[in-house]
Tab-separated table of C-alpha atoms in Angstrom:
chain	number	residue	atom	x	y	z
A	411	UNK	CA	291.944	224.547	172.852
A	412	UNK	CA	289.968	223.272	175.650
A	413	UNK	CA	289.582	226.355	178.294
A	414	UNK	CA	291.033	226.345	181.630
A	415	UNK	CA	288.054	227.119	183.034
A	416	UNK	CA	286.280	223.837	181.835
A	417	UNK	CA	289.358	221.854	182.412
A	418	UNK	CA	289.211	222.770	186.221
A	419	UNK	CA	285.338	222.839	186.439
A	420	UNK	CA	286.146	218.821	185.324
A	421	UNK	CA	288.544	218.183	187.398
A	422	UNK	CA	286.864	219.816	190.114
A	423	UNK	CA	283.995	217.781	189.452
A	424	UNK	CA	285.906	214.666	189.327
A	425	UNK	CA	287.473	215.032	192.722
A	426	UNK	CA	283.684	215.474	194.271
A	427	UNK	CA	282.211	212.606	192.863
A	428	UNK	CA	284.054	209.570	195.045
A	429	UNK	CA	287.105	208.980	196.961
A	430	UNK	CA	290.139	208.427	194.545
A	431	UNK	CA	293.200	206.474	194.130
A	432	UNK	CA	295.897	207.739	191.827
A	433	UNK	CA	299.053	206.488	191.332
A	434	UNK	CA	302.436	208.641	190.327
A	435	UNK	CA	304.775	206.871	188.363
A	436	UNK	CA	307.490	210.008	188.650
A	437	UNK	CA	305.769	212.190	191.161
A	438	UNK	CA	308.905	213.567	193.114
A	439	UNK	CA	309.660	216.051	190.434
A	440	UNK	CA	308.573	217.995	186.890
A	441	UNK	CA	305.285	217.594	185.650
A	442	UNK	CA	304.570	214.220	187.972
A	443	UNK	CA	304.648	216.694	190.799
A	444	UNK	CA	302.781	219.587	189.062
A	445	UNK	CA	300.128	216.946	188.465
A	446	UNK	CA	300.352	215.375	192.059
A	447	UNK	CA	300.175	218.944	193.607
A	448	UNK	CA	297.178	220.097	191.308
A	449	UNK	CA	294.958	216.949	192.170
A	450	UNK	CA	295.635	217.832	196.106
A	451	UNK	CA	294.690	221.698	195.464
A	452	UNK	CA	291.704	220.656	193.598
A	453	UNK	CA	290.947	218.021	196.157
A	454	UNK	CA	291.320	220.678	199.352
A	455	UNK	CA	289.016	219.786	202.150
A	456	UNK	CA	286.109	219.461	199.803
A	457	UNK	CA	287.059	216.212	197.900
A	458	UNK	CA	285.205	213.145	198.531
A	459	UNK	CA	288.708	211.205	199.783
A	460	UNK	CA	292.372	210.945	198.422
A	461	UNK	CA	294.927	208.869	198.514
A	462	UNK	CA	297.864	208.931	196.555
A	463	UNK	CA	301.045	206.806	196.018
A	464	UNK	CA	304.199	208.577	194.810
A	465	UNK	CA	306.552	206.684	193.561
A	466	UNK	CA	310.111	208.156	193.318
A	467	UNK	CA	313.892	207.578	193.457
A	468	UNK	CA	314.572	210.565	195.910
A	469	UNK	CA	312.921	209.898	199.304
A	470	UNK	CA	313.720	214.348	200.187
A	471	UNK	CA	312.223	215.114	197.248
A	472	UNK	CA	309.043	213.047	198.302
A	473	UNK	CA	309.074	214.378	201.315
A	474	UNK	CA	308.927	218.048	200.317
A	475	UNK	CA	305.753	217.327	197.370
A	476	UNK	CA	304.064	215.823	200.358
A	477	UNK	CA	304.366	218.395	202.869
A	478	UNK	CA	303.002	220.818	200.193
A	479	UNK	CA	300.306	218.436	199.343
A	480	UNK	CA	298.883	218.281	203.159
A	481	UNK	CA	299.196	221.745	203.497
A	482	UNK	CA	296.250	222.288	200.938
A	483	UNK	CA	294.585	218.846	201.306
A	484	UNK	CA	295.130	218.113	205.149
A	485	UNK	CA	292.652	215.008	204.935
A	486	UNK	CA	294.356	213.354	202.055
A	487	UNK	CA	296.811	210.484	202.368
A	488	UNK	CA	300.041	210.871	200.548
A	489	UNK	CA	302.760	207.968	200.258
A	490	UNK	CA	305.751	207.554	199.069
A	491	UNK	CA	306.791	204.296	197.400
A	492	UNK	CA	311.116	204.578	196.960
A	493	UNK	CA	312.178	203.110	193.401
A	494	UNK	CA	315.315	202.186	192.047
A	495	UNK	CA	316.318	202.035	188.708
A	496	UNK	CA	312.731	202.272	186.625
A	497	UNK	CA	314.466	201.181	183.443
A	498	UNK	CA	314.677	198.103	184.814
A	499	UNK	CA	311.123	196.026	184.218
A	500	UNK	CA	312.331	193.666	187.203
A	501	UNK	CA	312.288	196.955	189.529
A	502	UNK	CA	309.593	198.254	187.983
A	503	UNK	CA	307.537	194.832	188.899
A	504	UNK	CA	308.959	195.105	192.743
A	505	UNK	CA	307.307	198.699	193.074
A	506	UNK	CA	303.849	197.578	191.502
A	507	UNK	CA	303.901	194.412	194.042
A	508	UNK	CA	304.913	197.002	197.135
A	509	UNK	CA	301.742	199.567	195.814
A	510	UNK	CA	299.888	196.653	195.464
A	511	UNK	CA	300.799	195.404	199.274
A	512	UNK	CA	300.324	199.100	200.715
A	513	UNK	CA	296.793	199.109	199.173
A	514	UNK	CA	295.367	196.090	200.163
A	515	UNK	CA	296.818	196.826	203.659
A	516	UNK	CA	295.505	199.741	203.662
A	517	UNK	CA	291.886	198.237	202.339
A	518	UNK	CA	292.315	195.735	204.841
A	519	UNK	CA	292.764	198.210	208.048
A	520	UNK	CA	290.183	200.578	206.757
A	521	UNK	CA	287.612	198.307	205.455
A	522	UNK	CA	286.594	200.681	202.872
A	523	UNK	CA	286.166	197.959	200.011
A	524	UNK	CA	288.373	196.335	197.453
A	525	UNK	CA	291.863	197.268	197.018
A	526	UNK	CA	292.061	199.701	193.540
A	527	UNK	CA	294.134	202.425	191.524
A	528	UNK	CA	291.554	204.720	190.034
A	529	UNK	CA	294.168	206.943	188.376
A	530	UNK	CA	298.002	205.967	186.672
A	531	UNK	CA	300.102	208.723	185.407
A	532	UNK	CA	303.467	207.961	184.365
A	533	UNK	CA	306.022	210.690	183.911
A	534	UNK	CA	309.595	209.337	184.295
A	535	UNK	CA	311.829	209.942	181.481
A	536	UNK	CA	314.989	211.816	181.501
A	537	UNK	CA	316.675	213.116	178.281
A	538	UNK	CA	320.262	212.135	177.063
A	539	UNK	CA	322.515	212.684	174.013
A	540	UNK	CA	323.975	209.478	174.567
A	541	UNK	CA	324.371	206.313	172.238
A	542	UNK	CA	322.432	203.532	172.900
A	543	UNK	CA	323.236	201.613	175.993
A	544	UNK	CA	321.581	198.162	177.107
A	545	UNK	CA	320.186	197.812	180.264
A	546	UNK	CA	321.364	194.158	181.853
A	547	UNK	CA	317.812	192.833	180.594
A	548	UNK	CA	318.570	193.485	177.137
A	549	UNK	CA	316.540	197.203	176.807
A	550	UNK	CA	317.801	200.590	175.648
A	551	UNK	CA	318.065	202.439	178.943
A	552	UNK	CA	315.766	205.289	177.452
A	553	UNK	CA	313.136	203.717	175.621
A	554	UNK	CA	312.873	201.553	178.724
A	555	UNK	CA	312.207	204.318	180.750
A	556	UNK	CA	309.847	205.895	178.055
A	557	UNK	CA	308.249	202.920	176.434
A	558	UNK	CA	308.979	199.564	178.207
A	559	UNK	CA	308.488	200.319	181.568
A	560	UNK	CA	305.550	202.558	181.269
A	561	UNK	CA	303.886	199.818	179.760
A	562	UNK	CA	304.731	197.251	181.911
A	563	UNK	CA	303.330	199.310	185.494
A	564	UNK	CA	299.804	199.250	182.918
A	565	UNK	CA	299.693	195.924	183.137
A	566	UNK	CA	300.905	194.711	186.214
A	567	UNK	CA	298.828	197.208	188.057
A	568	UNK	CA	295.626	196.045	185.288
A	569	UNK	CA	293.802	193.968	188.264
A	570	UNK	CA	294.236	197.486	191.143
A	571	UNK	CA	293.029	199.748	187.522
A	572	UNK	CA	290.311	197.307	186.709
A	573	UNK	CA	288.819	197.719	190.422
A	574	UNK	CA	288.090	201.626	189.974
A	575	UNK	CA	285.452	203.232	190.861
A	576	UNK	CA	285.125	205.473	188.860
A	577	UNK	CA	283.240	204.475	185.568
A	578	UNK	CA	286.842	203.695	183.944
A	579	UNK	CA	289.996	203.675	185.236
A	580	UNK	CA	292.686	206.067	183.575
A	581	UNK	CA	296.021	205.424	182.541
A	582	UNK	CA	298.061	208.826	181.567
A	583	UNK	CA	301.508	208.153	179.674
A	584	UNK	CA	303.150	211.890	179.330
A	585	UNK	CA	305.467	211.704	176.027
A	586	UNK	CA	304.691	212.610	173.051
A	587	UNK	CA	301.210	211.907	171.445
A	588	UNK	CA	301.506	213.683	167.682
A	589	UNK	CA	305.449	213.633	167.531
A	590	UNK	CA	305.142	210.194	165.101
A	591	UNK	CA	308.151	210.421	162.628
A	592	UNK	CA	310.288	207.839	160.940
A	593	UNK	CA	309.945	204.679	161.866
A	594	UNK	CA	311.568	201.251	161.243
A	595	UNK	CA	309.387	197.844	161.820
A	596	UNK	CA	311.745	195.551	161.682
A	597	UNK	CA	314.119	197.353	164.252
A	598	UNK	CA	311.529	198.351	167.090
A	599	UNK	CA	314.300	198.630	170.198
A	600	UNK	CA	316.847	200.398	167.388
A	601	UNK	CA	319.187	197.966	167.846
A	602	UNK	CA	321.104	199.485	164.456
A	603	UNK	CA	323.658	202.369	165.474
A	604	UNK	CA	322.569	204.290	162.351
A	605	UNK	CA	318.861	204.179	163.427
A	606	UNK	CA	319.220	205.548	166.977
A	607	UNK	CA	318.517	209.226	167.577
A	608	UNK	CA	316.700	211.488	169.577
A	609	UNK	CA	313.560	211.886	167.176
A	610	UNK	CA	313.990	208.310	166.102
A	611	UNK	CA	313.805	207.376	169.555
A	612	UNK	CA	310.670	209.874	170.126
A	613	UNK	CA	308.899	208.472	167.183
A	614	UNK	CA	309.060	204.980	168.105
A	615	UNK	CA	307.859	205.196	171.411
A	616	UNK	CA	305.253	207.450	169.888
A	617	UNK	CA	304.031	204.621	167.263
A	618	UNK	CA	304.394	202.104	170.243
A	619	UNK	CA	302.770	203.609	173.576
A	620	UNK	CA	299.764	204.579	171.053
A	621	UNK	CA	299.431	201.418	169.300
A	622	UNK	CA	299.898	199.389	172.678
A	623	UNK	CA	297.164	201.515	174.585
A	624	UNK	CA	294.866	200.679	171.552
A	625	UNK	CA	295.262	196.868	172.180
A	626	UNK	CA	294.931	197.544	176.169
A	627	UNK	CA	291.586	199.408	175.362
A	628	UNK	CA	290.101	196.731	173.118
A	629	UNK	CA	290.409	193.778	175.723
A	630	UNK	CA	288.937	195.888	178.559
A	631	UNK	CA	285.867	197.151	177.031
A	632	UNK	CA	283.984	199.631	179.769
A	633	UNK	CA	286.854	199.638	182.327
A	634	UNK	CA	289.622	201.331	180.944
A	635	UNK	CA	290.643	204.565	179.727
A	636	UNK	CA	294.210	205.022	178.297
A	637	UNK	CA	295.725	208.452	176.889
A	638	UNK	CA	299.132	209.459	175.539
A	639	UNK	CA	299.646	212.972	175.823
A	640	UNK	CA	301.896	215.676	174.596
A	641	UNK	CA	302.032	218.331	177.494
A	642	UNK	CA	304.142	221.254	175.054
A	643	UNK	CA	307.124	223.143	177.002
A	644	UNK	CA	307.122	222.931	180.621
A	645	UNK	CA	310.199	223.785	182.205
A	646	UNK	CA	311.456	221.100	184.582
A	647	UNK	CA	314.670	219.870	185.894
A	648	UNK	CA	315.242	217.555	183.206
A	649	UNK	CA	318.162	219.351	182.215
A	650	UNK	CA	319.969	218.495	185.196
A	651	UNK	CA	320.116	215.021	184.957
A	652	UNK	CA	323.711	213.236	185.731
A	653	UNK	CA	324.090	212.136	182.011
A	654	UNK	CA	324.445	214.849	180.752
A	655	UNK	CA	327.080	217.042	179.143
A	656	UNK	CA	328.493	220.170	181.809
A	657	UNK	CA	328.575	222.170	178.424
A	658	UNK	CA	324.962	221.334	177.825
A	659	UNK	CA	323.465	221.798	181.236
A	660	UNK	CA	325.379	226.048	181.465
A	661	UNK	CA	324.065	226.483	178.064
A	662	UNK	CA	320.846	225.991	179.198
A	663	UNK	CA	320.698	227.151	182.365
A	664	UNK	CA	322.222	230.730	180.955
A	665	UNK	CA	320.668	231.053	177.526
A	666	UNK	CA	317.718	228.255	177.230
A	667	UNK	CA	315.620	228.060	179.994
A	668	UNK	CA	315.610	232.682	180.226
A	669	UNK	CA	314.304	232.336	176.848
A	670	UNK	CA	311.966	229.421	176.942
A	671	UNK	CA	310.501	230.192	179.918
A	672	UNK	CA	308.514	232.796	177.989
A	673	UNK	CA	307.232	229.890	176.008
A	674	UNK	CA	306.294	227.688	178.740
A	675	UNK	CA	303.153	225.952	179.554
A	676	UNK	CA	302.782	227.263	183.357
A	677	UNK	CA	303.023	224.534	185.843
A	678	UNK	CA	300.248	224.523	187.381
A	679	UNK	CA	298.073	224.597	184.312
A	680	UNK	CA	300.198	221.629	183.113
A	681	UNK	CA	299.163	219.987	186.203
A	682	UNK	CA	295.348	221.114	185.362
A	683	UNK	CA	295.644	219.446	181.889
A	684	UNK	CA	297.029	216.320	182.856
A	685	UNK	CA	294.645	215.744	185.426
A	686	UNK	CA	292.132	216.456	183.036
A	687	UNK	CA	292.418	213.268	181.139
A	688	UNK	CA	291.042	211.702	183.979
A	689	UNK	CA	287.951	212.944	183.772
A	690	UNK	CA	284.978	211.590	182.158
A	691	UNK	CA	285.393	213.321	178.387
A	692	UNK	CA	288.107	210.396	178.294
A	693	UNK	CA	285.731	207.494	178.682
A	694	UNK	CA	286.739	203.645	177.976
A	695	UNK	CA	285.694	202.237	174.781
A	696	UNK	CA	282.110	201.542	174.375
A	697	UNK	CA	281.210	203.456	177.899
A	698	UNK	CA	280.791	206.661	175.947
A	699	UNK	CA	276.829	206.176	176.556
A	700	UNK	CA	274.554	208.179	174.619
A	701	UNK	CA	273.277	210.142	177.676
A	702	UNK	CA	277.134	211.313	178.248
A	703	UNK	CA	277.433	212.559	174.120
A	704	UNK	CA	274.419	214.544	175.041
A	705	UNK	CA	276.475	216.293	177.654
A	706	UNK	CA	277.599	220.204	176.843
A	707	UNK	CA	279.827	221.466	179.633
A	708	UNK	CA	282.813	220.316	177.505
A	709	UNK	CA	281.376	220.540	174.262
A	710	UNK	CA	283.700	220.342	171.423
A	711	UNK	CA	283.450	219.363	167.502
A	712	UNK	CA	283.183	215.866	168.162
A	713	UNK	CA	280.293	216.491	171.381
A	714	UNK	CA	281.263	215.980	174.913
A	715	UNK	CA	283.523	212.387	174.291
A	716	UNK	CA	286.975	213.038	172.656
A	717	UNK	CA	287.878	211.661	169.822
A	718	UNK	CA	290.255	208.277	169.946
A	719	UNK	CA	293.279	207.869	168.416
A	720	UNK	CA	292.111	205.490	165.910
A	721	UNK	CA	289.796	208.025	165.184
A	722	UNK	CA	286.210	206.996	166.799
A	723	UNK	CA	284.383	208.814	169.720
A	724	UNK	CA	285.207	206.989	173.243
A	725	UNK	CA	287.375	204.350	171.438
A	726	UNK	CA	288.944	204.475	174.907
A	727	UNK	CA	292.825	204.885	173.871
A	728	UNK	CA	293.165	209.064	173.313
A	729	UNK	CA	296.494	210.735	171.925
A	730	UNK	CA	295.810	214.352	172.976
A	731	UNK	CA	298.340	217.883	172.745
A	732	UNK	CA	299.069	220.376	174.581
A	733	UNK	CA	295.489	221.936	174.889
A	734	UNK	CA	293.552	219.497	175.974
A	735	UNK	CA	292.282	218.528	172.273
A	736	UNK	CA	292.578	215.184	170.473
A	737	UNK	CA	295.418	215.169	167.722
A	738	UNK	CA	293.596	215.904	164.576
A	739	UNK	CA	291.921	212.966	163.318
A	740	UNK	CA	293.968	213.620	159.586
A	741	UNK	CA	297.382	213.509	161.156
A	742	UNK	CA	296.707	210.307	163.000
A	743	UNK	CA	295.519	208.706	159.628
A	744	UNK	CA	298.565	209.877	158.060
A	745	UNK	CA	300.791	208.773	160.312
A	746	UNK	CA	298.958	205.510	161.139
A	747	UNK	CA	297.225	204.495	157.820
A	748	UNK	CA	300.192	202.615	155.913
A	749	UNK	CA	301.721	200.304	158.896
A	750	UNK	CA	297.842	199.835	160.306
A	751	UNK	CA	297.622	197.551	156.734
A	752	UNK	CA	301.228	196.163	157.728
A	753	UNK	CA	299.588	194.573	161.219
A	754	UNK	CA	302.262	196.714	163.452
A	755	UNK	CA	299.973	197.005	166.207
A	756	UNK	CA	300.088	192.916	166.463
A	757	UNK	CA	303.935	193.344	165.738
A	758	UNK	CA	304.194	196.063	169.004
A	759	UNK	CA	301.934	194.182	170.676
A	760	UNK	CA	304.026	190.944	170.331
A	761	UNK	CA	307.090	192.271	170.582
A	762	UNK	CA	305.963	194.022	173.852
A	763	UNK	CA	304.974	191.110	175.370
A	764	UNK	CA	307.574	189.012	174.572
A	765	UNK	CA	310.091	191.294	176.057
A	766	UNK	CA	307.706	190.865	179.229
A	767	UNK	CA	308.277	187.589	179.198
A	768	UNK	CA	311.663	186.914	178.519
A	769	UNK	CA	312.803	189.345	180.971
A	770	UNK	CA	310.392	187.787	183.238
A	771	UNK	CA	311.345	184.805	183.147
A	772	UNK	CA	315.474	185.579	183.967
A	773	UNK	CA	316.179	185.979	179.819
A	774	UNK	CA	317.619	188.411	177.999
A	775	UNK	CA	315.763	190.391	175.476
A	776	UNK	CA	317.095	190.403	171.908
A	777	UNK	CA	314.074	191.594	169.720
């Protein structure tokens, strides 16, 4: 486990080294607000500059993380971008133009440089029970929401990330890095009735946000940074999402959440962790310079650079746990090693992409 102590000395470091950009993807609520509130606390009135865009369905709910945000980071800017139904790749591409149009505005009045988005984290997911149900653009409304979408605001944000500052940009998906289970490669979207479950569901967008940050790393050499993480228990308000069951939500309201509460990651050391994968032990591929592996403030088995998911130091695409460590280099070889042979990661890849475009282009998707 990486300390707390090193994760904030990191982060802390990270907020004094240049103004910042980050983007929330789910910041209104759960750990997209732990995270939001822990990069304003670290920030404080010491921070080089902040600015942050929140994007969110509840406009209240924005309204209250900001508030809190100011109070410990008065010089920071804090805006809320309102969102509509994120499983929907057509909304998600209206929110990345109206970030994009709020930061070059804001570029534009300020002069301070090209427009950019330093840091993406991506949180929005809600859990259901249900059976599978198609969005009108032809995706499962969860693994839209968990897979889909996330990896559509990567790229259409791509030319924002790939203006950083900082020496790579960072992309943060919050899932499930480790959880890889069953899978099925010729039914990626579990189309089949009998395929689609909760852990079938988990382990596909498992395999697929890992294999697709891979690919993302590997065209943009030196820019960006990309990391799937598994954050462990942290209680949020997940369980009282619309969708689900009365029965489900008093059961866990009375019995679950007084019990697993004991078990919980804190919140704000959730928010600590997260944030911590923007920090420079996550570099892109092939900017993990030898003078940075000679660092020792983070030292760990592998030196100061983590350990990609495909196994190499800096490969720039990181599946990391709960602690702030890598996944163990022998589960991600188990997991991986037999459908690496098969060429999946050209068959997510594709697949990804051509869901991009046929919903792009007015189509439905059928793959």
């Amino acid at each position: 486990m990486v300390k707390l102590d090193v994760v904030r000395s990191a982060n802390a470091a990270l907020v004094r080294s240049q103004p910042l950009v980050a983007v929330f993807i789910g910041g209104t609520s759960g750990i997209g607000e732990y995270t939001v509130q822990t990069l304003a606390a670290t920030h404080g009135e010491s921070g080089q500059g902040l600015r942050v865009y929140i994007v969110g369905r509840k406009a209240a709910a924005a309204e209250k993380t900001i508030a809190e945000c100011l109070g410990v980071c008065p010089k920071g800017q804090f805006k809320f971008v309102q969102a509509g139904d994120l499983a929907l790749l057509k909304e998600v591409d209206r929110v990345c133009t109206e970030v994009r149009r709020l930061e070059e505005e804001e570029e534009s009045s300020q002069g301070i440089g090209v427009a950019r988005v330093d840091i993406l984290v991506i949180t929005a997911a809600y859990l259901t029970w249900e059976a599978r149900r198609e969005t009108q653009e032809g995706l499962d409304t969860v693994m839209s929401l968990l897979y889909y979408a996330r990896m559509r605001f990567t790229t259409q944000l791509l030319p924002l990330l790939l203006s950083s500052v900082l020496p790579s940009a960072h992309v943060i998906s919050v899932y499930g890095a480790g959880l890889e289970g069953k899978l099925f490669p010729s039914d990626l979207s579990l189309r089949d009735p009998e395929h689609y479950t909760f852990t079938t569901i988990r382990s596909h967008v498992t395999y697929m946000i890992t294999l697709f940050m891979r690919q993302l790393a590997a065209q943009h050499p030196g820019r960006l940074s990309l990391t799937h993480v598994f954050p462990g228990l942290v209680m949020t308000n997940s369980f009282e999402h619309d969708r689900l069951p009365k029965w489900l939500k008093l059961v866990y309201k009375w019995i679950g959440e007084p019990i697993l509460r004991h078990f919980s990651v804190p919140a704000r050391e959730c928010g600590d962790r997260i944030l911590f994968l923007a920090t420079e032990r996550f570099p892109a591929k092939e900017d993990a310079t030898a003078a940075v592996r000679e660092k020792t403030s983070l030292a760990n088995d592998d030196g100061f650079v983590a350990r990609g998911s495909d196994g190499q130091v800096g490969s720039g695409a990181y599946a990391v746990g709960q602690d702030g460590e890598t996944i163990p280099v022998a589960k991600m070889e188990k997991a991986y090693a037999r459908y690496e042979k098969e060429g999946l990661a050209r068959q997510v890849w594709e697949h990804t992409t051509k869901a991009f475009a046929d919903i792009e282009t007015g189509r439905v998707f059928s793959g």
